[in-house]
Amino acid sequence: MPLYEYACTDCGHRFEILQRLGEDAAQLECPLCEAENLEKQFSTFASTSDGKSAPAGSCGGGSGFT
Ligand SMILES: [Zn+2]
């Protein structure tokens, strides 16, 4: 499932949205300030300039998956 990251140009809030292919992104809005001025980010991994907010090891805790 494609996961897109958007950044609100009004408040600078970043959030990720699961967006289906072909789905209209015109209705997207910032969950914080409800602004529709969003900037699509290419990849969470490509922009590590201001990182350290991404927890390492989000790939599960090793419980129940054998
Ligand atoms: Zn915002």
mmCIF file of C-alpha atoms and ligand atoms in Angstrom:
data_model
loop_
_atom_site.group_PDB
_atom_site.id
_atom_site.type_symbol
_atom_site.label_atom_id
_atom_site.label_comp_id
_atom_site.label_asym_id
_atom_site.label_seq_id
_atom_site.Cartn_x
_atom_site.Cartn_y
_atom_site.Cartn_z
ATOM 1 C CA MET A 1 0.000 0.000 0.000
ATOM 2 C CA PRO A 2 1.443 3.334 -1.002
ATOM 3 C CA LEU A 3 2.211 5.558 1.909
ATOM 4 C CA TYR A 4 2.637 9.199 1.133
ATOM 5 C CA GLU A 5 4.042 11.868 3.341
ATOM 6 C CA TYR A 6 2.676 15.360 3.233
ATOM 7 C CA ALA A 7 3.853 18.519 4.864
ATOM 8 C CA CYS A 8 1.507 21.343 5.694
ATOM 9 C CA THR A 9 2.885 24.585 4.353
ATOM 10 C CA ASP A 10 0.834 26.543 6.853
ATOM 11 C CA CYS A 11 1.916 25.041 10.150
ATOM 12 C CA GLY A 12 4.696 22.779 8.947
ATOM 13 C CA HIS A 13 3.073 19.673 10.318
ATOM 14 C CA ARG A 14 4.097 16.453 8.639
ATOM 15 C CA PHE A 15 1.856 13.483 8.364
ATOM 16 C CA GLU A 16 1.543 10.306 6.393
ATOM 17 C CA ILE A 17 -1.434 9.190 4.423
ATOM 18 C CA LEU A 18 -2.275 5.866 2.933
ATOM 19 C CA GLN A 19 -3.437 6.783 -0.506
ATOM 20 C CA ARG A 20 -4.703 4.464 -3.147
ATOM 21 C CA LEU A 21 -3.530 4.792 -6.655
ATOM 22 C CA GLY A 22 -5.707 7.139 -8.620
ATOM 23 C CA GLU A 23 -7.363 8.506 -5.538
ATOM 24 C CA ASP A 24 -8.013 12.183 -5.586
ATOM 25 C CA ALA A 25 -5.757 14.027 -3.213
ATOM 26 C CA ALA A 26 -7.659 17.257 -3.525
ATOM 27 C CA GLN A 27 -9.585 16.627 -0.360
ATOM 28 C CA LEU A 28 -6.563 16.170 1.787
ATOM 29 C CA GLU A 29 -6.098 18.647 4.533
ATOM 30 C CA CYS A 30 -3.812 19.147 7.462
ATOM 31 C CA PRO A 31 -5.072 17.235 10.519
ATOM 32 C CA LEU A 32 -3.850 20.022 12.729
ATOM 33 C CA CYS A 33 -4.897 23.274 11.147
ATOM 34 C CA GLU A 34 -7.140 21.881 8.404
ATOM 35 C CA ALA A 35 -5.317 23.845 5.776
ATOM 36 C CA GLU A 36 -5.265 22.431 2.294
ATOM 37 C CA ASN A 37 -1.878 23.812 1.474
ATOM 38 C CA LEU A 38 -0.020 20.556 1.464
ATOM 39 C CA GLU A 39 3.307 19.711 -0.005
ATOM 40 C CA LYS A 40 3.901 16.171 -1.052
ATOM 41 C CA GLN A 41 7.067 14.662 0.274
ATOM 42 C CA PHE A 42 8.809 12.095 -1.825
ATOM 43 C CA SER A 43 9.999 9.631 0.730
ATOM 44 C CA THR A 44 10.413 9.424 4.435
ATOM 45 C CA PHE A 45 13.773 7.848 3.892
ATOM 46 C CA ALA A 46 14.992 10.429 1.441
ATOM 47 C CA SER A 47 14.568 13.334 3.782
ATOM 48 C CA THR A 48 16.634 12.700 6.846
ATOM 49 C CA SER A 49 17.840 16.242 7.187
ATOM 50 C CA ASP A 50 15.869 16.965 10.298
ATOM 51 C CA GLY A 51 15.553 13.379 11.383
ATOM 52 C CA LYS A 52 15.870 11.858 14.809
ATOM 53 C CA SER A 53 12.091 11.837 15.064
ATOM 54 C CA ALA A 54 11.909 8.471 13.378
ATOM 55 C CA PRO A 55 12.262 5.624 15.820
ATOM 56 C CA ALA A 56 14.642 2.966 14.693
ATOM 57 C CA GLY A 57 13.320 -0.534 14.653
ATOM 58 C CA SER A 58 9.713 0.090 13.823
ATOM 59 C CA CYS A 59 9.712 -3.284 12.171
ATOM 60 C CA GLY A 60 8.026 -5.097 14.962
ATOM 61 C CA GLY A 61 9.050 -6.372 18.330
ATOM 62 C CA GLY A 62 9.316 -10.022 17.419
ATOM 63 C CA SER A 63 6.207 -11.204 19.148
ATOM 64 C CA GLY A 64 3.887 -13.727 17.637
ATOM 65 C CA PHE A 65 5.406 -13.918 14.195
ATOM 66 C CA THR A 66 7.176 -17.184 13.807
HETATM 67 ZN ZN ZN B 1 -1.262 22.553 9.139
#
